[in-house]
Amino acid sequence: MSSRDPDVDKRRLVGVHPERVTNVSSTDFPGHYPDEDHSWDLAKFNKTLQVRVQRLSNRSIEFDLVGVDASIANAYRRVMIAEVPTVCIEHVYVWNNTSVIVDEVLAQRIGLVPLNIDPSLVSMKENANDQATDRNTLVFLLKLACERNPHAPKGSTDPDQLYINHELRSSHLVWKPAGEQAEVFAHNPPAPTNPNIVLAKLRPGQVIDMELHAVKGVGKDHAKFSPVATASYRLLPHIKIKKPIPRHLAEKFQSCFSPGVIKIDPKTKAVSVDERNVRKDTVSREVLRYPEFVDCVELSRVRDFFIFNVESEGPYVPERILLEANAVLRDKIARIRKAAIALRDGQDEDVAMANNS
Amino acid sequence: MGESLMPKIKLGHEPDLSAATYQIHDESHTIGNALRWMLMKNPKVEFCGYSVPHPSENVINVRIQMYDHLSSLDALISALDNLDNVCNSIEEKYLNSLRAGKYERWEEQS
């Protein structure tokens, strides 16, 4: 069934009413409806599953995931936020810092700077205390001294003219290759994705001298490792007009929805829903406030139609984030499966062992 | 890491494993809810539920009870296989959609 179908299966709809939502839970489980088979069937699933990329920019992607349960969509969302790895600065060694920002605050700010390092080229430390090697750590140097500008125009109050190096920016991070790194990263030298992040402000005589160690990590450990700015989904709105809207109320009806959602025929003033633009609606329920529209319209959302919006902030191009999340998810499944098989094969011992402990 | 991931049957279980609680380490709602859903799609599963007993412990408990004295462990393994198939299908269709290129392209300022 396509999303454009005006009469979507009632079971797929979550009702949106003035003061409550109805029909919230999914019911596609075996035994829920008598004489209906809802057991898992991959062929059936593949038939209903649709994944469509809708919009793609250099920073974000919007795609539809149709025909899956909320638990699957949510698993992808959670993995994109918290378990797709990136490389961030984790250790900061301060040799000198005479700026007004204290060491720990500055270190925290530096940690949050997104780096352009492809995480697949770096291995993760098994343990936080593991020895740093050229495979798991990248080193940056951060050195800046602020001076007075001898050629500053007289009477100027603009710090850009008065001082040299008065702003410590992310572009001041200098990558120091170690071991094989110079070769591995030759095509894309490690640096912050945005060179213009102001990390600290300096005045003449103030100096910053630090060594920064970047490691690979995941968002569940620290939010700085999250590869996305947002990764969210919402359900596709569904609007059903139950009886014709009077001509003189057509415009008022249209203004109850987001722009583009409701079409008015210029000649007949007949009101209809633009099926291609329903996704733009916010389901604000404004239309339900007016007595003249009572029983005219039914608002709902399609339970298995997820509109994902993912904004990349870091090394991944936006279209790659779902693929990385997919790989992480499949890896998790494979590991649990392996452990479950081990449990089945060596069943008696393991079960007994667990019961004793 | 590999060892600690081992699901252990911690709480009570029937001798034939027709009802058991699996404690899975280093997992959360991400896998818990998806696995619960897939297990509930199995008509031989009488009951399936999961919980995160405490937010500071990185552990989930998955309870599975079977009809007809079937093994819950077999149900768990087949549910994991099915979940992997789901991921595979989603990946395939996503890549197809990307390759087809029927989407709006735009430039975003950062």
PDB file of N, CA, C and O in Angstrom, chain A residues 102-168:
ATOM      1  N   VAL A 102      40.116  28.659  32.127  1.00  0.00           N
ATOM      2  CA  VAL A 102      40.901  27.683  32.885  1.00  0.00           C
ATOM      3  C   VAL A 102      41.077  26.401  32.067  1.00  0.00           C
ATOM      4  O   VAL A 102      40.292  26.109  31.174  1.00  0.00           O
ATOM      5  N   ASP A 103      42.119  25.645  32.417  1.00  0.00           N
ATOM      6  CA  ASP A 103      42.519  24.478  31.630  1.00  0.00           C
ATOM      7  C   ASP A 103      41.355  23.530  31.346  1.00  0.00           C
ATOM      8  O   ASP A 103      41.128  23.131  30.211  1.00  0.00           O
ATOM      9  N   GLU A 104      40.620  23.143  32.420  1.00  0.00           N
ATOM     10  CA  GLU A 104      39.608  22.112  32.234  1.00  0.00           C
ATOM     11  C   GLU A 104      38.446  22.569  31.361  1.00  0.00           C
ATOM     12  O   GLU A 104      37.874  21.796  30.618  1.00  0.00           O
ATOM     13  N   VAL A 105      38.120  23.849  31.434  1.00  0.00           N
ATOM     14  CA  VAL A 105      37.030  24.374  30.598  1.00  0.00           C
ATOM     15  C   VAL A 105      37.469  24.408  29.136  1.00  0.00           C
ATOM     16  O   VAL A 105      36.733  24.027  28.226  1.00  0.00           O
ATOM     17  N   LEU A 106      38.706  24.844  28.934  1.00  0.00           N
ATOM     18  CA  LEU A 106      39.237  24.903  27.576  1.00  0.00           C
ATOM     19  C   LEU A 106      39.351  23.483  26.992  1.00  0.00           C
ATOM     20  O   LEU A 106      39.017  23.252  25.826  1.00  0.00           O
ATOM     21  N   ALA A 107      39.801  22.548  27.819  1.00  0.00           N
ATOM     22  CA  ALA A 107      39.940  21.164  27.361  1.00  0.00           C
ATOM     23  C   ALA A 107      38.584  20.607  26.943  1.00  0.00           C
ATOM     24  O   ALA A 107      38.448  19.936  25.914  1.00  0.00           O
ATOM     25  N   GLN A 108      37.565  20.885  27.725  1.00  0.00           N
ATOM     26  CA  GLN A 108      36.207  20.447  27.411  1.00  0.00           C
ATOM     27  C   GLN A 108      35.749  21.024  26.071  1.00  0.00           C
ATOM     28  O   GLN A 108      35.204  20.329  25.235  1.00  0.00           O
ATOM     29  N   ARG A 109      36.028  22.313  25.841  1.00  0.00           N
ATOM     30  CA  ARG A 109      35.636  22.953  24.579  1.00  0.00           C
ATOM     31  C   ARG A 109      36.352  22.317  23.398  1.00  0.00           C
ATOM     32  O   ARG A 109      35.756  22.081  22.353  1.00  0.00           O
ATOM     33  N   ILE A 110      37.641  22.042  23.592  1.00  0.00           N
ATOM     34  CA  ILE A 110      38.420  21.463  22.502  1.00  0.00           C
ATOM     35  C   ILE A 110      37.905  20.059  22.158  1.00  0.00           C
ATOM     36  O   ILE A 110      37.843  19.662  20.998  1.00  0.00           O
ATOM     37  N   GLY A 111      37.484  19.336  23.190  1.00  0.00           N
ATOM     38  CA  GLY A 111      36.963  17.985  22.958  1.00  0.00           C
ATOM     39  C   GLY A 111      35.742  17.973  22.063  1.00  0.00           C
ATOM     40  O   GLY A 111      35.517  17.030  21.309  1.00  0.00           O
ATOM     41  N   LEU A 112      34.947  19.037  22.125  1.00  0.00           N
ATOM     42  CA  LEU A 112      33.695  19.089  21.372  1.00  0.00           C
ATOM     43  C   LEU A 112      33.880  19.426  19.888  1.00  0.00           C
ATOM     44  O   LEU A 112      32.938  19.372  19.123  1.00  0.00           O
ATOM     45  N   VAL A 113      35.102  19.789  19.496  1.00  0.00           N
ATOM     46  CA  VAL A 113      35.320  20.196  18.098  1.00  0.00           C
ATOM     47  C   VAL A 113      35.228  18.974  17.176  1.00  0.00           C
ATOM     48  O   VAL A 113      35.959  18.011  17.363  1.00  0.00           O
ATOM     49  N   PRO A 114      34.322  18.993  16.191  1.00  0.00           N
ATOM     50  CA  PRO A 114      34.234  17.844  15.280  1.00  0.00           C
ATOM     51  C   PRO A 114      35.443  17.782  14.343  1.00  0.00           C
ATOM     52  O   PRO A 114      35.844  18.797  13.780  1.00  0.00           O
ATOM     53  N   LEU A 115      35.991  16.580  14.194  1.00  0.00           N
ATOM     54  CA  LEU A 115      37.163  16.391  13.340  1.00  0.00           C
ATOM     55  C   LEU A 115      36.753  15.647  12.069  1.00  0.00           C
ATOM     56  O   LEU A 115      35.790  14.891  12.054  1.00  0.00           O
ATOM     57  N   ASN A 116      37.532  15.855  11.000  1.00  0.00           N
ATOM     58  CA  ASN A 116      37.180  15.257   9.711  1.00  0.00           C
ATOM     59  C   ASN A 116      37.818  13.880   9.491  1.00  0.00           C
ATOM     60  O   ASN A 116      37.959  13.430   8.366  1.00  0.00           O
ATOM     61  N   ILE A 117      38.219  13.211  10.565  1.00  0.00           N
ATOM     62  CA  ILE A 117      38.957  11.950  10.440  1.00  0.00           C
ATOM     63  C   ILE A 117      37.998  10.796  10.187  1.00  0.00           C
ATOM     64  O   ILE A 117      37.057  10.585  10.949  1.00  0.00           O
ATOM     65  N   ASP A 118      38.238  10.049   9.114  1.00  0.00           N
ATOM     66  CA  ASP A 118      37.393   8.886   8.819  1.00  0.00           C
ATOM     67  C   ASP A 118      37.636   7.827   9.902  1.00  0.00           C
ATOM     68  O   ASP A 118      38.733   7.284  10.013  1.00  0.00           O
ATOM     69  N   PRO A 119      36.601   7.513  10.703  1.00  0.00           N
ATOM     70  CA  PRO A 119      36.797   6.600  11.837  1.00  0.00           C
ATOM     71  C   PRO A 119      37.208   5.192  11.415  1.00  0.00           C
ATOM     72  O   PRO A 119      37.802   4.462  12.198  1.00  0.00           O
ATOM     73  N   SER A 120      36.923   4.824  10.158  1.00  0.00           N
ATOM     74  CA  SER A 120      37.288   3.467   9.746  1.00  0.00           C
ATOM     75  C   SER A 120      38.805   3.307   9.630  1.00  0.00           C
ATOM     76  O   SER A 120      39.318   2.196   9.560  1.00  0.00           O
ATOM     77  N   LEU A 121      39.535   4.429   9.605  1.00  0.00           N
ATOM     78  CA  LEU A 121      40.994   4.353   9.515  1.00  0.00           C
ATOM     79  C   LEU A 121      41.664   4.281  10.884  1.00  0.00           C
ATOM     80  O   LEU A 121      42.879   4.136  10.983  1.00  0.00           O
ATOM     81  N   VAL A 122      40.856   4.404  11.930  1.00  0.00           N
ATOM     82  CA  VAL A 122      41.404   4.411  13.289  1.00  0.00           C
ATOM     83  C   VAL A 122      40.792   3.242  14.054  1.00  0.00           C
ATOM     84  O   VAL A 122      39.609   2.949  13.889  1.00  0.00           O
ATOM     85  N   SER A 123      41.591   2.582  14.864  1.00  0.00           N
ATOM     86  CA  SER A 123      41.015   1.500  15.664  1.00  0.00           C
ATOM     87  C   SER A 123      40.680   2.023  17.055  1.00  0.00           C
ATOM     88  O   SER A 123      41.270   2.998  17.525  1.00  0.00           O
ATOM     89  N   MET A 124      39.711   1.362  17.670  1.00  0.00           N
ATOM     90  CA  MET A 124      39.271   1.829  18.982  1.00  0.00           C
ATOM     91  C   MET A 124      40.136   1.218  20.073  1.00  0.00           C
ATOM     92  O   MET A 124      40.494   0.053  19.995  1.00  0.00           O
ATOM     93  N   LYS A 125      40.418   2.007  21.092  1.00  0.00           N
ATOM     94  CA  LYS A 125      41.153   1.457  22.234  1.00  0.00           C
ATOM     95  C   LYS A 125      40.244   0.477  22.957  1.00  0.00           C
ATOM     96  O   LYS A 125      39.091   0.796  23.243  1.00  0.00           O
ATOM     97  N   GLU A 126      40.744  -0.712  23.243  1.00  0.00           N
ATOM     98  CA  GLU A 126      39.946  -1.700  23.975  1.00  0.00           C
ATOM     99  C   GLU A 126      39.670  -1.183  25.387  1.00  0.00           C
ATOM    100  O   GLU A 126      38.599  -1.357  25.931  1.00  0.00           O
ATOM    101  N   ASN A 127      40.683  -0.540  25.920  1.00  0.00           N
ATOM    102  CA  ASN A 127      40.626  -0.072  27.290  1.00  0.00           C
ATOM    103  C   ASN A 127      41.068   1.390  27.324  1.00  0.00           C
ATOM    104  O   ASN A 127      41.959   1.771  26.566  1.00  0.00           O
ATOM    105  N   ALA A 128      40.446   2.182  28.191  1.00  0.00           N
ATOM    106  CA  ALA A 128      40.791   3.601  28.225  1.00  0.00           C
ATOM    107  C   ALA A 128      42.264   3.827  28.561  1.00  0.00           C
ATOM    108  O   ALA A 128      42.863   4.814  28.151  1.00  0.00           O
ATOM    109  N   ASN A 129      42.859   2.875  29.304  1.00  0.00           N
ATOM    110  CA  ASN A 129      44.250   3.057  29.739  1.00  0.00           C
ATOM    111  C   ASN A 129      45.261   2.433  28.789  1.00  0.00           C
ATOM    112  O   ASN A 129      46.453   2.399  29.094  1.00  0.00           O
ATOM    113  N   ASP A 130      44.771   1.917  27.648  1.00  0.00           N
ATOM    114  CA  ASP A 130      45.696   1.282  26.707  1.00  0.00           C
ATOM    115  C   ASP A 130      46.757   2.261  26.221  1.00  0.00           C
ATOM    116  O   ASP A 130      46.536   3.470  26.170  1.00  0.00           O
ATOM    117  N   GLN A 131      47.894   1.680  25.867  1.00  0.00           N
ATOM    118  CA  GLN A 131      48.988   2.459  25.301  1.00  0.00           C
ATOM    119  C   GLN A 131      48.529   3.153  24.018  1.00  0.00           C
ATOM    120  O   GLN A 131      47.855   2.546  23.187  1.00  0.00           O
ATOM    121  N   ALA A 132      48.866   4.430  23.867  1.00  0.00           N
ATOM    122  CA  ALA A 132      48.540   5.129  22.625  1.00  0.00           C
ATOM    123  C   ALA A 132      49.501   4.690  21.523  1.00  0.00           C
ATOM    124  O   ALA A 132      50.714   4.654  21.728  1.00  0.00           O
ATOM    125  N   THR A 133      48.933   4.331  20.367  1.00  0.00           N
ATOM    126  CA  THR A 133      49.776   3.962  19.224  1.00  0.00           C
ATOM    127  C   THR A 133      49.335   4.775  18.014  1.00  0.00           C
ATOM    128  O   THR A 133      48.333   5.484  18.071  1.00  0.00           O
ATOM    129  N   ASP A 134      50.091   4.647  16.913  1.00  0.00           N
ATOM    130  CA  ASP A 134      49.697   5.397  15.714  1.00  0.00           C
ATOM    131  C   ASP A 134      48.429   4.828  15.092  1.00  0.00           C
ATOM    132  O   ASP A 134      47.853   5.438  14.197  1.00  0.00           O
ATOM    133  N   ARG A 135      47.970   3.671  15.557  1.00  0.00           N
ATOM    134  CA  ARG A 135      46.720   3.101  15.042  1.00  0.00           C
ATOM    135  C   ARG A 135      45.495   3.629  15.788  1.00  0.00           C
ATOM    136  O   ARG A 135      44.413   3.643  15.233  1.00  0.00           O
ATOM    137  N   ASN A 136      45.666   4.016  17.059  1.00  0.00           N
ATOM    138  CA  ASN A 136      44.467   4.392  17.822  1.00  0.00           C
ATOM    139  C   ASN A 136      44.469   5.845  18.317  1.00  0.00           C
ATOM    140  O   ASN A 136      43.508   6.273  18.930  1.00  0.00           O
ATOM    141  N   THR A 137      45.509   6.579  18.051  1.00  0.00           N
ATOM    142  CA  THR A 137      45.574   7.957  18.563  1.00  0.00           C
ATOM    143  C   THR A 137      46.135   8.898  17.511  1.00  0.00           C
ATOM    144  O   THR A 137      47.081   8.543  16.801  1.00  0.00           O
ATOM    145  N   LEU A 138      45.538  10.073  17.400  1.00  0.00           N
ATOM    146  CA  LEU A 138      46.094  11.120  16.541  1.00  0.00           C
ATOM    147  C   LEU A 138      46.471  12.298  17.422  1.00  0.00           C
ATOM    148  O   LEU A 138      45.737  12.649  18.341  1.00  0.00           O
ATOM    149  N   VAL A 139      47.600  12.881  17.117  1.00  0.00           N
ATOM    150  CA  VAL A 139      48.104  13.965  17.965  1.00  0.00           C
ATOM    151  C   VAL A 139      47.990  15.300  17.235  1.00  0.00           C
ATOM    152  O   VAL A 139      48.317  15.400  16.047  1.00  0.00           O
ATOM    153  N   PHE A 140      47.485  16.280  17.954  1.00  0.00           N
ATOM    154  CA  PHE A 140      47.437  17.648  17.429  1.00  0.00           C
ATOM    155  C   PHE A 140      48.213  18.545  18.392  1.00  0.00           C
ATOM    156  O   PHE A 140      48.233  18.299  19.598  1.00  0.00           O
ATOM    157  N   LEU A 141      48.819  19.567  17.837  1.00  0.00           N
ATOM    158  CA  LEU A 141      49.466  20.570  18.676  1.00  0.00           C
ATOM    159  C   LEU A 141      48.672  21.863  18.575  1.00  0.00           C
ATOM    160  O   LEU A 141      48.149  22.198  17.504  1.00  0.00           O
ATOM    161  N   LEU A 142      48.575  22.544  19.683  1.00  0.00           N
ATOM    162  CA  LEU A 142      47.818  23.793  19.712  1.00  0.00           C
ATOM    163  C   LEU A 142      48.693  24.820  20.409  1.00  0.00           C
ATOM    164  O   LEU A 142      48.954  24.725  21.606  1.00  0.00           O
ATOM    165  N   LYS A 143      49.195  25.748  19.609  1.00  0.00           N
ATOM    166  CA  LYS A 143      50.153  26.712  20.147  1.00  0.00           C
ATOM    167  C   LYS A 143      49.793  28.083  19.624  1.00  0.00           C
ATOM    168  O   LYS A 143      49.648  28.251  18.417  1.00  0.00           O
ATOM    169  N   LEU A 144      49.620  29.025  20.519  1.00  0.00           N
ATOM    170  CA  LEU A 144      49.295  30.366  20.052  1.00  0.00           C
ATOM    171  C   LEU A 144      49.730  31.374  21.105  1.00  0.00           C
ATOM    172  O   LEU A 144      49.529  31.175  22.299  1.00  0.00           O
ATOM    173  N   ALA A 145      50.328  32.474  20.641  1.00  0.00           N
ATOM    174  CA  ALA A 145      50.706  33.557  21.550  1.00  0.00           C
ATOM    175  C   ALA A 145      50.147  34.848  20.990  1.00  0.00           C
ATOM    176  O   ALA A 145      50.291  35.127  19.802  1.00  0.00           O
ATOM    177  N   CYS A 146      49.510  35.601  21.830  1.00  0.00           N
ATOM    178  CA  CYS A 146      48.917  36.856  21.382  1.00  0.00           C
ATOM    179  C   CYS A 146      49.910  38.001  21.579  1.00  0.00           C
ATOM    180  O   CYS A 146      50.640  38.044  22.573  1.00  0.00           O
ATOM    181  N   GLU A 147      49.934  38.885  20.591  1.00  0.00           N
ATOM    182  CA  GLU A 147      50.834  40.047  20.682  1.00  0.00           C
ATOM    183  C   GLU A 147      50.081  41.314  20.297  1.00  0.00           C
ATOM    184  O   GLU A 147      49.046  41.255  19.655  1.00  0.00           O
ATOM    185  N   ARG A 148      50.711  42.423  20.642  1.00  0.00           N
ATOM    186  CA  ARG A 148      50.190  43.715  20.204  1.00  0.00           C
ATOM    187  C   ARG A 148      50.586  43.919  18.748  1.00  0.00           C
ATOM    188  O   ARG A 148      51.673  43.517  18.328  1.00  0.00           O
ATOM    189  N   ASN A 149      49.700  44.488  17.956  1.00  0.00           N
ATOM    190  CA  ASN A 149      50.041  44.792  16.576  1.00  0.00           C
ATOM    191  C   ASN A 149      50.762  46.140  16.515  1.00  0.00           C
ATOM    192  O   ASN A 149      50.172  47.176  16.825  1.00  0.00           O
ATOM    193  N   PRO A 150      52.061  46.121  16.128  1.00  0.00           N
ATOM    194  CA  PRO A 150      52.825  47.390  16.138  1.00  0.00           C
ATOM    195  C   PRO A 150      52.296  48.394  15.119  1.00  0.00           C
ATOM    196  O   PRO A 150      52.527  49.586  15.241  1.00  0.00           O
ATOM    197  N   HIS A 151      51.556  47.896  14.102  1.00  0.00           N
ATOM    198  CA  HIS A 151      51.075  48.807  13.053  1.00  0.00           C
ATOM    199  C   HIS A 151      49.602  49.152  13.219  1.00  0.00           C
ATOM    200  O   HIS A 151      48.944  49.521  12.247  1.00  0.00           O
ATOM    201  N   ALA A 152      49.088  49.001  14.441  1.00  0.00           N
ATOM    202  CA  ALA A 152      47.671  49.289  14.663  1.00  0.00           C
ATOM    203  C   ALA A 152      47.394  50.770  14.451  1.00  0.00           C
ATOM    204  O   ALA A 152      48.186  51.612  14.891  1.00  0.00           O
ATOM    205  N   PRO A 153      46.296  51.103  13.762  1.00  0.00           N
ATOM    206  CA  PRO A 153      45.964  52.519  13.586  1.00  0.00           C
ATOM    207  C   PRO A 153      45.694  53.176  14.937  1.00  0.00           C
ATOM    208  O   PRO A 153      45.147  52.541  15.831  1.00  0.00           O
ATOM    209  N   LYS A 154      46.078  54.411  15.038  1.00  0.00           N
ATOM    210  CA  LYS A 154      45.930  55.129  16.308  1.00  0.00           C
ATOM    211  C   LYS A 154      44.466  55.301  16.675  1.00  0.00           C
ATOM    212  O   LYS A 154      43.636  55.548  15.804  1.00  0.00           O
ATOM    213  N   GLY A 155      44.151  55.109  17.949  1.00  0.00           N
ATOM    214  CA  GLY A 155      42.778  55.328  18.415  1.00  0.00           C
ATOM    215  C   GLY A 155      41.830  54.201  18.111  1.00  0.00           C
ATOM    216  O   GLY A 155      40.651  54.276  18.437  1.00  0.00           O
ATOM    217  N   SER A 156      42.320  53.142  17.477  1.00  0.00           N
ATOM    218  CA  SER A 156      41.435  52.027  17.137  1.00  0.00           C
ATOM    219  C   SER A 156      41.052  51.241  18.387  1.00  0.00           C
ATOM    220  O   SER A 156      41.844  51.104  19.317  1.00  0.00           O
ATOM    221  N   THR A 157      39.791  50.745  18.414  1.00  0.00           N
ATOM    222  CA  THR A 157      39.380  49.892  19.534  1.00  0.00           C
ATOM    223  C   THR A 157      39.043  48.481  19.039  1.00  0.00           C
ATOM    224  O   THR A 157      38.573  47.657  19.800  1.00  0.00           O
ATOM    225  N   ASP A 158      39.286  48.222  17.749  1.00  0.00           N
ATOM    226  CA  ASP A 158      38.950  46.920  17.168  1.00  0.00           C
ATOM    227  C   ASP A 158      40.064  45.919  17.474  1.00  0.00           C
ATOM    228  O   ASP A 158      41.206  46.111  17.056  1.00  0.00           O
ATOM    229  N   PRO A 159      39.743  44.842  18.214  1.00  0.00           N
ATOM    230  CA  PRO A 159      40.785  43.869  18.558  1.00  0.00           C
ATOM    231  C   PRO A 159      41.455  43.266  17.328  1.00  0.00           C
ATOM    232  O   PRO A 159      42.643  42.917  17.390  1.00  0.00           O
ATOM    233  N   ASP A 160      40.729  43.166  16.213  1.00  0.00           N
ATOM    234  CA  ASP A 160      41.330  42.627  14.997  1.00  0.00           C
ATOM    235  C   ASP A 160      42.505  43.480  14.535  1.00  0.00           C
ATOM    236  O   ASP A 160      43.462  42.981  13.954  1.00  0.00           O
ATOM    237  N   GLN A 161      42.408  44.801  14.784  1.00  0.00           N
ATOM    238  CA  GLN A 161      43.489  45.702  14.373  1.00  0.00           C
ATOM    239  C   GLN A 161      44.543  45.852  15.467  1.00  0.00           C
ATOM    240  O   GLN A 161      45.725  45.969  15.179  1.00  0.00           O
ATOM    241  N   LEU A 162      44.096  45.809  16.719  1.00  0.00           N
ATOM    242  CA  LEU A 162      45.020  46.071  17.826  1.00  0.00           C
ATOM    243  C   LEU A 162      45.967  44.911  18.098  1.00  0.00           C
ATOM    244  O   LEU A 162      47.113  45.118  18.458  1.00  0.00           O
ATOM    245  N   TYR A 163      45.468  43.667  17.934  1.00  0.00           N
ATOM    246  CA  TYR A 163      46.258  42.522  18.380  1.00  0.00           C
ATOM    247  C   TYR A 163      46.468  41.520  17.252  1.00  0.00           C
ATOM    248  O   TYR A 163      45.687  41.430  16.307  1.00  0.00           O
ATOM    249  N   ILE A 164      47.502  40.737  17.405  1.00  0.00           N
ATOM    250  CA  ILE A 164      47.756  39.608  16.513  1.00  0.00           C
ATOM    251  C   ILE A 164      47.428  38.342  17.298  1.00  0.00           C
ATOM    252  O   ILE A 164      47.821  38.223  18.466  1.00  0.00           O
ATOM    253  N   ASN A 165      46.726  37.418  16.671  1.00  0.00           N
ATOM    254  CA  ASN A 165      46.359  36.138  17.300  1.00  0.00           C
ATOM    255  C   ASN A 165      45.525  36.324  18.566  1.00  0.00           C
ATOM    256  O   ASN A 165      45.778  35.695  19.575  1.00  0.00           O
ATOM    257  N   HIS A 166      44.517  37.169  18.483  1.00  0.00           N
ATOM    258  CA  HIS A 166      43.731  37.375  19.709  1.00  0.00           C
ATOM    259  C   HIS A 166      42.600  36.368  19.853  1.00  0.00           C
ATOM    260  O   HIS A 166      41.902  36.370  20.863  1.00  0.00           O
ATOM    261  N   GLU A 167      42.413  35.517  18.846  1.00  0.00           N
ATOM    262  CA  GLU A 167      41.387  34.477  18.952  1.00  0.00           C
ATOM    263  C   GLU A 167      42.012  33.116  18.678  1.00  0.00           C
ATOM    264  O   GLU A 167      42.660  32.924  17.645  1.00  0.00           O
ATOM    265  N   LEU A 168      41.811  32.212  19.601  1.00  0.00           N
ATOM    266  CA  LEU A 168      42.245  30.834  19.372  1.00  0.00           C
ATOM    267  C   LEU A 168      41.107  30.124  18.645  1.00  0.00           C
ATOM    268  O   LEU A 168      39.996  30.019  19.176  1.00  0.00           O
TER     269      LEU A 168
END
